Amino acid sequence: MRIPYIAALLVVSALLFAGCTTTEQSADTDPEVVAPTSAPSTPSSSSSPSPSATAPASLQFSLDAVTYTDESGDRVLPYSDAAPILELLAELSGSTTEPQPVEGPYGGEWPGLSAYEWNELGLTVFEQGIGDVTVRSASFSGVTMSTDLGVSVGSTRESVDALADGDGYDIDGDGINDALFFQHREVPGTTSLVDGGVGSIFMVAELDGDVVVELVVPGNDYSDI
């Protein structure tokens, strides 16, 4: 029969040291092979990398659209179509809200204009889309909210003033702006009610002291709304 390789080595060693010939193993007896003792394995000290934390979902408001971001990616919803935005907010909050009439600047209800209100934000909706969004909190149903430049409820006057470059409105006449206007963009075909030039849209940050307490996106200087 075939002699294992380790046993053959042992036989050759015996011949070299004893200087004599070996006798054949009997046909029915295998030579005993002692398996080498292996050192006990040492557990690996490396650990599996922990999965990266999932970034919290967010709502970001620009001058043209709201972007909802979660683990599945971005959903960009233009203000020109109110329905998908209302559906998203209902999905996030788990509840719908009924449209309310909007009072006009000279009394009475504003035709074709409705308001949708949650505690954290409100939408002014025309028949053709969203007029503006009012943000009153840093989050909505656990989803963080900010402008696309990172301004949110709770931001400081200093951080917003750097974007506004001093542009704002002093509501109470104490010489300090209570609202700051930033991220201006001209809208061709409109006329500013402020200086008669081309109208513009912009972000509005209302403050209490030195802290932002409300955002209006977008504001404008060419309509009474």
mmCIF file with all atom_site columns, C-alpha atoms in Angstrom:
data_model
loop_
_atom_site.group_PDB
_atom_site.id
_atom_site.type_symbol
_atom_site.label_atom_id
_atom_site.label_alt_id
_atom_site.label_comp_id
_atom_site.label_asym_id
_atom_site.label_entity_id
_atom_site.label_seq_id
_atom_site.pdbx_PDB_ins_code
_atom_site.Cartn_x
_atom_site.Cartn_y
_atom_site.Cartn_z
_atom_site.occupancy
_atom_site.B_iso_or_equiv
_atom_site.pdbx_formal_charge
_atom_site.auth_seq_id
_atom_site.auth_comp_id
_atom_site.auth_asym_id
_atom_site.auth_atom_id
_atom_site.pdbx_PDB_model_num
ATOM 1   C CA . MET A 1 1   ? 0.000   0.000   0.000   1.00 0.00 ? 1   MET A CA 1
ATOM 2   C CA . ARG A 1 2   ? 0.990   3.679   -0.349  1.00 0.00 ? 2   ARG A CA 1
ATOM 3   C CA . ILE A 1 3   ? 3.113   4.924   2.563   1.00 0.00 ? 3   ILE A CA 1
ATOM 4   C CA . PRO A 1 4   ? 2.174   8.457   3.641   1.00 0.00 ? 4   PRO A CA 1
ATOM 5   C CA . TYR A 1 5   ? 4.754   11.100  2.931   1.00 0.00 ? 5   TYR A CA 1
ATOM 6   C CA . ILE A 1 6   ? 5.505   11.810  6.598   1.00 0.00 ? 6   ILE A CA 1
ATOM 7   C CA . ALA A 1 7   ? 6.078   8.109   7.362   1.00 0.00 ? 7   ALA A CA 1
ATOM 8   C CA . ALA A 1 8   ? 8.502   7.854   4.411   1.00 0.00 ? 8   ALA A CA 1
ATOM 9   C CA . LEU A 1 9   ? 10.569  10.693  5.868   1.00 0.00 ? 9   LEU A CA 1
ATOM 10  C CA . LEU A 1 10  ? 10.750  8.924   9.223   1.00 0.00 ? 10  LEU A CA 1
ATOM 11  C CA . VAL A 1 11  ? 11.964  5.712   7.547   1.00 0.00 ? 11  VAL A CA 1
ATOM 12  C CA . VAL A 1 12  ? 14.708  7.516   5.602   1.00 0.00 ? 12  VAL A CA 1
ATOM 13  C CA . SER A 1 13  ? 15.908  9.187   8.820   1.00 0.00 ? 13  SER A CA 1
ATOM 14  C CA . ALA A 1 14  ? 16.161  5.816   10.543  1.00 0.00 ? 14  ALA A CA 1
ATOM 15  C CA . LEU A 1 15  ? 18.302  4.398   7.738   1.00 0.00 ? 15  LEU A CA 1
ATOM 16  C CA . LEU A 1 16  ? 20.717  7.299   7.921   1.00 0.00 ? 16  LEU A CA 1
ATOM 17  C CA . PHE A 1 17  ? 21.257  7.068   11.674  1.00 0.00 ? 17  PHE A CA 1
ATOM 18  C CA . ALA A 1 18  ? 21.172  3.287   12.210  1.00 0.00 ? 18  ALA A CA 1
ATOM 19  C CA . GLY A 1 19  ? 23.049  2.268   9.040   1.00 0.00 ? 19  GLY A CA 1
ATOM 20  C CA . CYS A 1 20  ? 20.910  -0.811  8.560   1.00 0.00 ? 20  CYS A CA 1
ATOM 21  C CA . THR A 1 21  ? 18.157  -1.959  6.193   1.00 0.00 ? 21  THR A CA 1
ATOM 22  C CA . THR A 1 22  ? 14.488  -1.856  7.052   1.00 0.00 ? 22  THR A CA 1
ATOM 23  C CA . THR A 1 23  ? 12.029  -4.675  6.975   1.00 0.00 ? 23  THR A CA 1
ATOM 24  C CA . GLU A 1 24  ? 8.784   -4.367  5.040   1.00 0.00 ? 24  GLU A CA 1
ATOM 25  C CA . GLN A 1 25  ? 5.671   -3.396  6.872   1.00 0.00 ? 25  GLN A CA 1
ATOM 26  C CA . SER A 1 26  ? 3.073   -6.139  6.909   1.00 0.00 ? 26  SER A CA 1
ATOM 27  C CA . ALA A 1 27  ? 0.400   -5.796  4.222   1.00 0.00 ? 27  ALA A CA 1
ATOM 28  C CA . ASP A 1 28  ? -2.404  -5.286  6.718   1.00 0.00 ? 28  ASP A CA 1
ATOM 29  C CA . THR A 1 29  ? -0.699  -2.804  9.103   1.00 0.00 ? 29  THR A CA 1
ATOM 30  C CA . ASP A 1 30  ? -0.367  0.936   8.427   1.00 0.00 ? 30  ASP A CA 1
ATOM 31  C CA . PRO A 1 31  ? 2.517   2.832   10.037  1.00 0.00 ? 31  PRO A CA 1
ATOM 32  C CA . GLU A 1 32  ? 1.327   5.149   12.743  1.00 0.00 ? 32  GLU A CA 1
ATOM 33  C CA . VAL A 1 33  ? 1.473   8.804   11.708  1.00 0.00 ? 33  VAL A CA 1
ATOM 34  C CA . VAL A 1 34  ? 1.440   11.419  14.435  1.00 0.00 ? 34  VAL A CA 1
ATOM 35  C CA . ALA A 1 35  ? -0.251  14.541  13.254  1.00 0.00 ? 35  ALA A CA 1
ATOM 36  C CA . PRO A 1 36  ? 1.719   17.701  13.979  1.00 0.00 ? 36  PRO A CA 1
ATOM 37  C CA . THR A 1 37  ? 0.320   19.759  16.783  1.00 0.00 ? 37  THR A CA 1
ATOM 38  C CA . SER A 1 38  ? -0.912  23.125  15.559  1.00 0.00 ? 38  SER A CA 1
ATOM 39  C CA . ALA A 1 39  ? -0.878  26.219  17.701  1.00 0.00 ? 39  ALA A CA 1
ATOM 40  C CA . PRO A 1 40  ? -4.322  27.355  18.814  1.00 0.00 ? 40  PRO A CA 1
ATOM 41  C CA . SER A 1 41  ? -5.715  30.010  16.511  1.00 0.00 ? 41  SER A CA 1
ATOM 42  C CA . THR A 1 42  ? -5.823  33.508  17.854  1.00 0.00 ? 42  THR A CA 1
ATOM 43  C CA . PRO A 1 43  ? -9.083  35.366  17.313  1.00 0.00 ? 43  PRO A CA 1
ATOM 44  C CA . SER A 1 44  ? -8.720  38.270  14.927  1.00 0.00 ? 44  SER A CA 1
ATOM 45  C CA . SER A 1 45  ? -8.533  41.585  16.692  1.00 0.00 ? 45  SER A CA 1
ATOM 46  C CA . SER A 1 46  ? -10.022 43.432  13.732  1.00 0.00 ? 46  SER A CA 1
ATOM 47  C CA . SER A 1 47  ? -13.739 44.125  13.863  1.00 0.00 ? 47  SER A CA 1
ATOM 48  C CA . SER A 1 48  ? -16.173 44.575  11.024  1.00 0.00 ? 48  SER A CA 1
ATOM 49  C CA . PRO A 1 49  ? -16.638 48.222  10.072  1.00 0.00 ? 49  PRO A CA 1
ATOM 50  C CA . SER A 1 50  ? -19.852 49.650  11.403  1.00 0.00 ? 50  SER A CA 1
ATOM 51  C CA . PRO A 1 51  ? -22.288 50.909  8.788   1.00 0.00 ? 51  PRO A CA 1
ATOM 52  C CA . SER A 1 52  ? -22.224 54.659  8.237   1.00 0.00 ? 52  SER A CA 1
ATOM 53  C CA . ALA A 1 53  ? -24.961 56.595  9.956   1.00 0.00 ? 53  ALA A CA 1
ATOM 54  C CA . THR A 1 54  ? -27.852 57.619  7.716   1.00 0.00 ? 54  THR A CA 1
ATOM 55  C CA . ALA A 1 55  ? -28.143 61.365  7.289   1.00 0.00 ? 55  ALA A CA 1
ATOM 56  C CA . PRO A 1 56  ? -31.438 62.779  8.585   1.00 0.00 ? 56  PRO A CA 1
ATOM 57  C CA . ALA A 1 57  ? -34.106 63.617  6.018   1.00 0.00 ? 57  ALA A CA 1
ATOM 58  C CA . SER A 1 58  ? -34.359 67.281  5.076   1.00 0.00 ? 58  SER A CA 1
ATOM 59  C CA . LEU A 1 59  ? -36.532 69.872  3.358   1.00 0.00 ? 59  LEU A CA 1
ATOM 60  C CA . GLN A 1 60  ? -34.632 72.660  1.611   1.00 0.00 ? 60  GLN A CA 1
ATOM 61  C CA . PHE A 1 61  ? -36.413 75.695  0.205   1.00 0.00 ? 61  PHE A CA 1
ATOM 62  C CA . SER A 1 62  ? -34.984 77.643  -2.724  1.00 0.00 ? 62  SER A CA 1
ATOM 63  C CA . LEU A 1 63  ? -36.530 80.523  -4.655  1.00 0.00 ? 63  LEU A CA 1
ATOM 64  C CA . ASP A 1 64  ? -38.069 78.056  -7.135  1.00 0.00 ? 64  ASP A CA 1
ATOM 65  C CA . ALA A 1 65  ? -38.678 74.715  -5.424  1.00 0.00 ? 65  ALA A CA 1
ATOM 66  C CA . VAL A 1 66  ? -38.591 72.595  -2.306  1.00 0.00 ? 66  VAL A CA 1
ATOM 67  C CA . THR A 1 67  ? -36.169 69.666  -2.280  1.00 0.00 ? 67  THR A CA 1
ATOM 68  C CA . TYR A 1 68  ? -36.902 66.666  -0.075  1.00 0.00 ? 68  TYR A CA 1
ATOM 69  C CA . THR A 1 69  ? -33.862 64.489  0.610   1.00 0.00 ? 69  THR A CA 1
ATOM 70  C CA . ASP A 1 70  ? -33.793 61.104  2.331   1.00 0.00 ? 70  ASP A CA 1
ATOM 71  C CA . GLU A 1 71  ? -31.887 57.812  1.977   1.00 0.00 ? 71  GLU A CA 1
ATOM 72  C CA . SER A 1 72  ? -33.507 57.191  -1.421  1.00 0.00 ? 72  SER A CA 1
ATOM 73  C CA . GLY A 1 73  ? -32.257 60.470  -2.918  1.00 0.00 ? 73  GLY A CA 1
ATOM 74  C CA . ASP A 1 74  ? -33.633 63.911  -3.805  1.00 0.00 ? 74  ASP A CA 1
ATOM 75  C CA . ARG A 1 75  ? -37.143 64.908  -4.834  1.00 0.00 ? 75  ARG A CA 1
ATOM 76  C CA . VAL A 1 76  ? -37.244 68.392  -6.348  1.00 0.00 ? 76  VAL A CA 1
ATOM 77  C CA . LEU A 1 77  ? -40.778 69.833  -6.323  1.00 0.00 ? 77  LEU A CA 1
ATOM 78  C CA . PRO A 1 78  ? -41.232 73.198  -8.093  1.00 0.00 ? 78  PRO A CA 1
ATOM 79  C CA . TYR A 1 79  ? -43.573 75.778  -6.573  1.00 0.00 ? 79  TYR A CA 1
ATOM 80  C CA . SER A 1 80  ? -45.342 75.961  -9.936  1.00 0.00 ? 80  SER A CA 1
ATOM 81  C CA . ASP A 1 81  ? -47.221 72.745  -9.037  1.00 0.00 ? 81  ASP A CA 1
ATOM 82  C CA . ALA A 1 82  ? -48.667 72.780  -5.538  1.00 0.00 ? 82  ALA A CA 1
ATOM 83  C CA . ALA A 1 83  ? -50.237 69.299  -5.499  1.00 0.00 ? 83  ALA A CA 1
ATOM 84  C CA . PRO A 1 84  ? -47.026 67.192  -5.111  1.00 0.00 ? 84  PRO A CA 1
ATOM 85  C CA . ILE A 1 85  ? -45.801 69.471  -2.315  1.00 0.00 ? 85  ILE A CA 1
ATOM 86  C CA . LEU A 1 86  ? -49.081 69.189  -0.425  1.00 0.00 ? 86  LEU A CA 1
ATOM 87  C CA . GLU A 1 87  ? -48.975 65.400  -0.892  1.00 0.00 ? 87  GLU A CA 1
ATOM 88  C CA . LEU A 1 88  ? -45.413 65.264  0.468   1.00 0.00 ? 88  LEU A CA 1
ATOM 89  C CA . LEU A 1 89  ? -46.291 67.303  3.548   1.00 0.00 ? 89  LEU A CA 1
ATOM 90  C CA . ALA A 1 90  ? -49.332 65.118  4.210   1.00 0.00 ? 90  ALA A CA 1
ATOM 91  C CA . GLU A 1 91  ? -47.128 62.026  3.837   1.00 0.00 ? 91  GLU A CA 1
ATOM 92  C CA . LEU A 1 92  ? -44.515 63.354  6.269   1.00 0.00 ? 92  LEU A CA 1
ATOM 93  C CA . SER A 1 93  ? -46.992 64.600  8.875   1.00 0.00 ? 93  SER A CA 1
ATOM 94  C CA . GLY A 1 94  ? -49.443 61.706  8.540   1.00 0.00 ? 94  GLY A CA 1
ATOM 95  C CA . SER A 1 95  ? -52.320 64.149  8.217   1.00 0.00 ? 95  SER A CA 1
ATOM 96  C CA . THR A 1 96  ? -53.938 66.463  5.717   1.00 0.00 ? 96  THR A CA 1
ATOM 97  C CA . THR A 1 97  ? -55.048 70.027  6.278   1.00 0.00 ? 97  THR A CA 1
ATOM 98  C CA . GLU A 1 98  ? -58.015 71.780  4.739   1.00 0.00 ? 98  GLU A CA 1
ATOM 99  C CA . PRO A 1 99  ? -57.519 74.957  2.689   1.00 0.00 ? 99  PRO A CA 1
ATOM 100 C CA . GLN A 1 100 ? -58.477 78.179  4.413   1.00 0.00 ? 100 GLN A CA 1
ATOM 101 C CA . PRO A 1 101 ? -59.458 81.477  2.789   1.00 0.00 ? 101 PRO A CA 1
ATOM 102 C CA . VAL A 1 102 ? -56.860 84.248  2.685   1.00 0.00 ? 102 VAL A CA 1
ATOM 103 C CA . GLU A 1 103 ? -57.832 87.780  3.633   1.00 0.00 ? 103 GLU A CA 1
ATOM 104 C CA . GLY A 1 104 ? -57.025 90.389  1.019   1.00 0.00 ? 104 GLY A CA 1
ATOM 105 C CA . PRO A 1 105 ? -54.977 93.530  1.789   1.00 0.00 ? 105 PRO A CA 1
ATOM 106 C CA . TYR A 1 106 ? -58.100 95.705  1.715   1.00 0.00 ? 106 TYR A CA 1
ATOM 107 C CA . GLY A 1 107 ? -60.476 93.313  3.487   1.00 0.00 ? 107 GLY A CA 1
ATOM 108 C CA . GLY A 1 108 ? -62.539 90.408  2.241   1.00 0.00 ? 108 GLY A CA 1
ATOM 109 C CA . GLU A 1 109 ? -61.299 87.095  0.902   1.00 0.00 ? 109 GLU A CA 1
ATOM 110 C CA . TRP A 1 110 ? -58.686 86.959  -1.821  1.00 0.00 ? 110 TRP A CA 1
ATOM 111 C CA . PRO A 1 111 ? -60.218 85.147  -4.823  1.00 0.00 ? 111 PRO A CA 1
ATOM 112 C CA . GLY A 1 112 ? -58.344 82.051  -6.027  1.00 0.00 ? 112 GLY A CA 1
ATOM 113 C CA . LEU A 1 113 ? -55.974 82.071  -3.032  1.00 0.00 ? 113 LEU A CA 1
ATOM 114 C CA . SER A 1 114 ? -55.932 79.509  -0.189  1.00 0.00 ? 114 SER A CA 1
ATOM 115 C CA . ALA A 1 115 ? -53.794 78.855  2.866   1.00 0.00 ? 115 ALA A CA 1
ATOM 116 C CA . TYR A 1 116 ? -52.699 75.400  4.092   1.00 0.00 ? 116 TYR A CA 1
ATOM 117 C CA . GLU A 1 117 ? -51.460 75.504  7.667   1.00 0.00 ? 117 GLU A CA 1
ATOM 118 C CA . TRP A 1 118 ? -49.463 73.185  9.912   1.00 0.00 ? 118 TRP A CA 1
ATOM 119 C CA . ASN A 1 119 ? -47.911 74.255  13.203  1.00 0.00 ? 119 ASN A CA 1
ATOM 120 C CA . GLU A 1 120 ? -44.420 74.245  11.702  1.00 0.00 ? 120 GLU A CA 1
ATOM 121 C CA . LEU A 1 121 ? -45.147 75.817  8.310   1.00 0.00 ? 121 LEU A CA 1
ATOM 122 C CA . GLY A 1 122 ? -47.799 77.242  6.034   1.00 0.00 ? 122 GLY A CA 1
ATOM 123 C CA . LEU A 1 123 ? -48.356 77.449  2.275   1.00 0.00 ? 123 LEU A CA 1
ATOM 124 C CA . THR A 1 124 ? -50.132 80.123  0.287   1.00 0.00 ? 124 THR A CA 1
ATOM 125 C CA . VAL A 1 125 ? -51.533 78.444  -2.818  1.00 0.00 ? 125 VAL A CA 1
ATOM 126 C CA . PHE A 1 126 ? -52.808 79.998  -6.049  1.00 0.00 ? 126 PHE A CA 1
ATOM 127 C CA . GLU A 1 127 ? -54.719 78.086  -8.669  1.00 0.00 ? 127 GLU A CA 1
ATOM 128 C CA . GLN A 1 128 ? -51.478 77.805  -10.665 1.00 0.00 ? 128 GLN A CA 1
ATOM 129 C CA . GLY A 1 129 ? -49.107 76.907  -7.850  1.00 0.00 ? 129 GLY A CA 1
ATOM 130 C CA . ILE A 1 130 ? -47.580 78.005  -4.559  1.00 0.00 ? 130 ILE A CA 1
ATOM 131 C CA . GLY A 1 131 ? -47.190 81.691  -3.824  1.00 0.00 ? 131 GLY A CA 1
ATOM 132 C CA . ASP A 1 132 ? -44.944 81.290  -0.813  1.00 0.00 ? 132 ASP A CA 1
ATOM 133 C CA . VAL A 1 133 ? -43.958 79.037  2.082   1.00 0.00 ? 133 VAL A CA 1
ATOM 134 C CA . THR A 1 134 ? -43.785 80.265  5.680   1.00 0.00 ? 134 THR A CA 1
ATOM 135 C CA . VAL A 1 135 ? -41.403 78.250  7.849   1.00 0.00 ? 135 VAL A CA 1
ATOM 136 C CA . ARG A 1 136 ? -41.856 78.576  11.632  1.00 0.00 ? 136 ARG A CA 1
ATOM 137 C CA . SER A 1 137 ? -39.675 75.743  12.934  1.00 0.00 ? 137 SER A CA 1
ATOM 138 C CA . ALA A 1 138 ? -36.307 74.093  12.338  1.00 0.00 ? 138 ALA A CA 1
ATOM 139 C CA . SER A 1 139 ? -38.051 70.760  11.615  1.00 0.00 ? 139 SER A CA 1
ATOM 140 C CA . PHE A 1 140 ? -41.296 69.296  10.311  1.00 0.00 ? 140 PHE A CA 1
ATOM 141 C CA . SER A 1 141 ? -42.335 65.890  11.684  1.00 0.00 ? 141 SER A CA 1
ATOM 142 C CA . GLY A 1 142 ? -38.678 65.113  12.419  1.00 0.00 ? 142 GLY A CA 1
ATOM 143 C CA . VAL A 1 143 ? -37.449 66.389  9.034   1.00 0.00 ? 143 VAL A CA 1
ATOM 144 C CA . THR A 1 144 ? -34.999 69.302  9.210   1.00 0.00 ? 144 THR A CA 1
ATOM 145 C CA . MET A 1 145 ? -35.947 72.485  7.320   1.00 0.00 ? 145 MET A CA 1
ATOM 146 C CA . SER A 1 146 ? -33.746 75.255  5.932   1.00 0.00 ? 146 SER A CA 1
ATOM 147 C CA . THR A 1 147 ? -33.187 77.411  2.887   1.00 0.00 ? 147 THR A CA 1
ATOM 148 C CA . ASP A 1 148 ? -30.826 76.123  0.215   1.00 0.00 ? 148 ASP A CA 1
ATOM 149 C CA . LEU A 1 149 ? -28.117 78.346  1.742   1.00 0.00 ? 149 LEU A CA 1
ATOM 150 C CA . GLY A 1 150 ? -28.570 76.774  5.168   1.00 0.00 ? 150 GLY A CA 1
ATOM 151 C CA . VAL A 1 151 ? -30.589 79.486  6.925   1.00 0.00 ? 151 VAL A CA 1
ATOM 152 C CA . SER A 1 152 ? -33.149 78.044  9.331   1.00 0.00 ? 152 SER A CA 1
ATOM 153 C CA . VAL A 1 153 ? -35.320 79.027  12.260  1.00 0.00 ? 153 VAL A CA 1
ATOM 154 C CA . GLY A 1 154 ? -32.806 79.493  15.057  1.00 0.00 ? 154 GLY A CA 1
ATOM 155 C CA . SER A 1 155 ? -30.080 80.962  12.826  1.00 0.00 ? 155 SER A CA 1
ATOM 156 C CA . THR A 1 156 ? -28.384 84.099  14.146  1.00 0.00 ? 156 THR A CA 1
ATOM 157 C CA . ARG A 1 157 ? -28.852 87.648  12.904  1.00 0.00 ? 157 ARG A CA 1
ATOM 158 C CA . GLU A 1 158 ? -25.139 87.798  12.158  1.00 0.00 ? 158 GLU A CA 1
ATOM 159 C CA . SER A 1 159 ? -25.202 84.786  9.844   1.00 0.00 ? 159 SER A CA 1
ATOM 160 C CA . VAL A 1 160 ? -28.209 86.082  7.886   1.00 0.00 ? 160 VAL A CA 1
ATOM 161 C CA . ASP A 1 161 ? -27.004 89.689  7.773   1.00 0.00 ? 161 ASP A CA 1
ATOM 162 C CA . ALA A 1 162 ? -23.871 88.446  6.013   1.00 0.00 ? 162 ALA A CA 1
ATOM 163 C CA . LEU A 1 163 ? -26.167 87.264  3.188   1.00 0.00 ? 163 LEU A CA 1
ATOM 164 C CA . ALA A 1 164 ? -28.534 90.247  3.315   1.00 0.00 ? 164 ALA A CA 1
ATOM 165 C CA . ASP A 1 165 ? -25.768 92.862  3.317   1.00 0.00 ? 165 ASP A CA 1
ATOM 166 C CA . GLY A 1 166 ? -27.896 95.125  5.504   1.00 0.00 ? 166 GLY A CA 1
ATOM 167 C CA . ASP A 1 167 ? -31.055 94.859  3.375   1.00 0.00 ? 167 ASP A CA 1
ATOM 168 C CA . GLY A 1 168 ? -34.150 94.580  5.547   1.00 0.00 ? 168 GLY A CA 1
ATOM 169 C CA . TYR A 1 169 ? -37.093 96.282  7.182   1.00 0.00 ? 169 TYR A CA 1
ATOM 170 C CA . ASP A 1 170 ? -37.422 97.966  10.553  1.00 0.00 ? 170 ASP A CA 1
ATOM 171 C CA . ILE A 1 171 ? -40.962 97.136  11.655  1.00 0.00 ? 171 ILE A CA 1
ATOM 172 C CA . ASP A 1 172 ? -41.044 98.856  15.056  1.00 0.00 ? 172 ASP A CA 1
ATOM 173 C CA . GLY A 1 173 ? -38.959 101.928 14.171  1.00 0.00 ? 173 GLY A CA 1
ATOM 174 C CA . ASP A 1 174 ? -36.159 101.323 16.668  1.00 0.00 ? 174 ASP A CA 1
ATOM 175 C CA . GLY A 1 175 ? -33.440 101.544 14.015  1.00 0.00 ? 175 GLY A CA 1
ATOM 176 C CA . ILE A 1 176 ? -32.802 97.775  13.938  1.00 0.00 ? 176 ILE A CA 1
ATOM 177 C CA . ASN A 1 177 ? -34.102 95.598  11.112  1.00 0.00 ? 177 ASN A CA 1
ATOM 178 C CA . ASP A 1 178 ? -36.731 93.106  12.289  1.00 0.00 ? 178 ASP A CA 1
ATOM 179 C CA . ALA A 1 179 ? -36.742 91.342  8.901   1.00 0.00 ? 179 ALA A CA 1
ATOM 180 C CA . LEU A 1 180 ? -33.778 90.687  6.624   1.00 0.00 ? 180 LEU A CA 1
ATOM 181 C CA . PHE A 1 181 ? -34.021 90.204  2.841   1.00 0.00 ? 181 PHE A CA 1
ATOM 182 C CA . PHE A 1 182 ? -31.425 88.086  1.064   1.00 0.00 ? 182 PHE A CA 1
ATOM 183 C CA . GLN A 1 183 ? -30.793 86.074  -2.116  1.00 0.00 ? 183 GLN A CA 1
ATOM 184 C CA . HIS A 1 184 ? -32.466 88.605  -4.456  1.00 0.00 ? 184 HIS A CA 1
ATOM 185 C CA . ARG A 1 185 ? -33.324 87.742  -8.054  1.00 0.00 ? 185 ARG A CA 1
ATOM 186 C CA . GLU A 1 186 ? -34.979 90.064  -10.568 1.00 0.00 ? 186 GLU A CA 1
ATOM 187 C CA . VAL A 1 187 ? -38.240 88.986  -12.216 1.00 0.00 ? 187 VAL A CA 1
ATOM 188 C CA . PRO A 1 188 ? -38.549 90.494  -15.714 1.00 0.00 ? 188 PRO A CA 1
ATOM 189 C CA . GLY A 1 189 ? -41.977 91.938  -16.496 1.00 0.00 ? 189 GLY A CA 1
ATOM 190 C CA . THR A 1 190 ? -42.657 93.023  -12.891 1.00 0.00 ? 190 THR A CA 1
ATOM 191 C CA . THR A 1 191 ? -42.342 96.443  -11.269 1.00 0.00 ? 191 THR A CA 1
ATOM 192 C CA . SER A 1 192 ? -40.994 96.966  -7.766  1.00 0.00 ? 192 SER A CA 1
ATOM 193 C CA . LEU A 1 193 ? -43.405 98.706  -5.397  1.00 0.00 ? 193 LEU A CA 1
ATOM 194 C CA . VAL A 1 194 ? -40.353 100.026 -3.543  1.00 0.00 ? 194 VAL A CA 1
ATOM 195 C CA . ASP A 1 195 ? -38.389 101.925 -6.190  1.00 0.00 ? 195 ASP A CA 1
ATOM 196 C CA . GLY A 1 196 ? -40.287 101.453 -9.454  1.00 0.00 ? 196 GLY A CA 1
ATOM 197 C CA . GLY A 1 197 ? -37.521 99.360  -10.996 1.00 0.00 ? 197 GLY A CA 1
ATOM 198 C CA . VAL A 1 198 ? -37.656 95.727  -12.024 1.00 0.00 ? 198 VAL A CA 1
ATOM 199 C CA . GLY A 1 199 ? -39.319 93.670  -9.316  1.00 0.00 ? 199 GLY A CA 1
ATOM 200 C CA . SER A 1 200 ? -37.517 90.855  -7.540  1.00 0.00 ? 200 SER A CA 1
ATOM 201 C CA . ILE A 1 201 ? -38.052 87.795  -5.395  1.00 0.00 ? 201 ILE A CA 1
ATOM 202 C CA . PHE A 1 202 ? -35.950 87.015  -2.334  1.00 0.00 ? 202 PHE A CA 1
ATOM 203 C CA . MET A 1 203 ? -35.805 85.188  0.994   1.00 0.00 ? 203 MET A CA 1
ATOM 204 C CA . VAL A 1 204 ? -37.252 86.866  4.088   1.00 0.00 ? 204 VAL A CA 1
ATOM 205 C CA . ALA A 1 205 ? -35.951 86.112  7.588   1.00 0.00 ? 205 ALA A CA 1
ATOM 206 C CA . GLU A 1 206 ? -37.994 87.563  10.446  1.00 0.00 ? 206 GLU A CA 1
ATOM 207 C CA . LEU A 1 207 ? -36.171 87.960  13.742  1.00 0.00 ? 207 LEU A CA 1
ATOM 208 C CA . ASP A 1 208 ? -36.917 88.200  17.428  1.00 0.00 ? 208 ASP A CA 1
ATOM 209 C CA . GLY A 1 209 ? -33.905 89.987  18.836  1.00 0.00 ? 209 GLY A CA 1
ATOM 210 C CA . ASP A 1 210 ? -30.934 88.333  17.143  1.00 0.00 ? 210 ASP A CA 1
ATOM 211 C CA . VAL A 1 211 ? -32.543 84.986  16.293  1.00 0.00 ? 211 VAL A CA 1
ATOM 212 C CA . VAL A 1 212 ? -34.524 83.976  13.196  1.00 0.00 ? 212 VAL A CA 1
ATOM 213 C CA . VAL A 1 213 ? -38.054 82.938  14.179  1.00 0.00 ? 213 VAL A CA 1
ATOM 214 C CA . GLU A 1 214 ? -39.701 82.728  10.749  1.00 0.00 ? 214 GLU A CA 1
ATOM 215 C CA . LEU A 1 215 ? -38.763 82.410  7.068   1.00 0.00 ? 215 LEU A CA 1
ATOM 216 C CA . VAL A 1 216 ? -40.845 83.369  4.042   1.00 0.00 ? 216 VAL A CA 1
ATOM 217 C CA . VAL A 1 217 ? -39.794 81.798  0.742   1.00 0.00 ? 217 VAL A CA 1
ATOM 218 C CA . PRO A 1 218 ? -40.029 83.497  -1.652  1.00 0.00 ? 218 PRO A CA 1
ATOM 219 C CA . GLY A 1 219 ? -40.982 87.037  -0.745  1.00 0.00 ? 219 GLY A CA 1
ATOM 220 C CA . ASN A 1 220 ? -41.311 89.696  -3.421  1.00 0.00 ? 220 ASN A CA 1
ATOM 221 C CA . ASP A 1 221 ? -41.518 93.469  -3.830  1.00 0.00 ? 221 ASP A CA 1
ATOM 222 C CA . TYR A 1 222 ? -44.039 93.662  -6.681  1.00 0.00 ? 222 TYR A CA 1
ATOM 223 C CA . SER A 1 223 ? -47.326 92.379  -5.188  1.00 0.00 ? 223 SER A CA 1
ATOM 224 C CA . ASP A 1 224 ? -49.476 93.002  -2.132  1.00 0.00 ? 224 ASP A CA 1
ATOM 225 C CA . ILE A 1 225 ? -49.416 89.374  -1.016  1.00 0.00 ? 225 ILE A CA 1
#
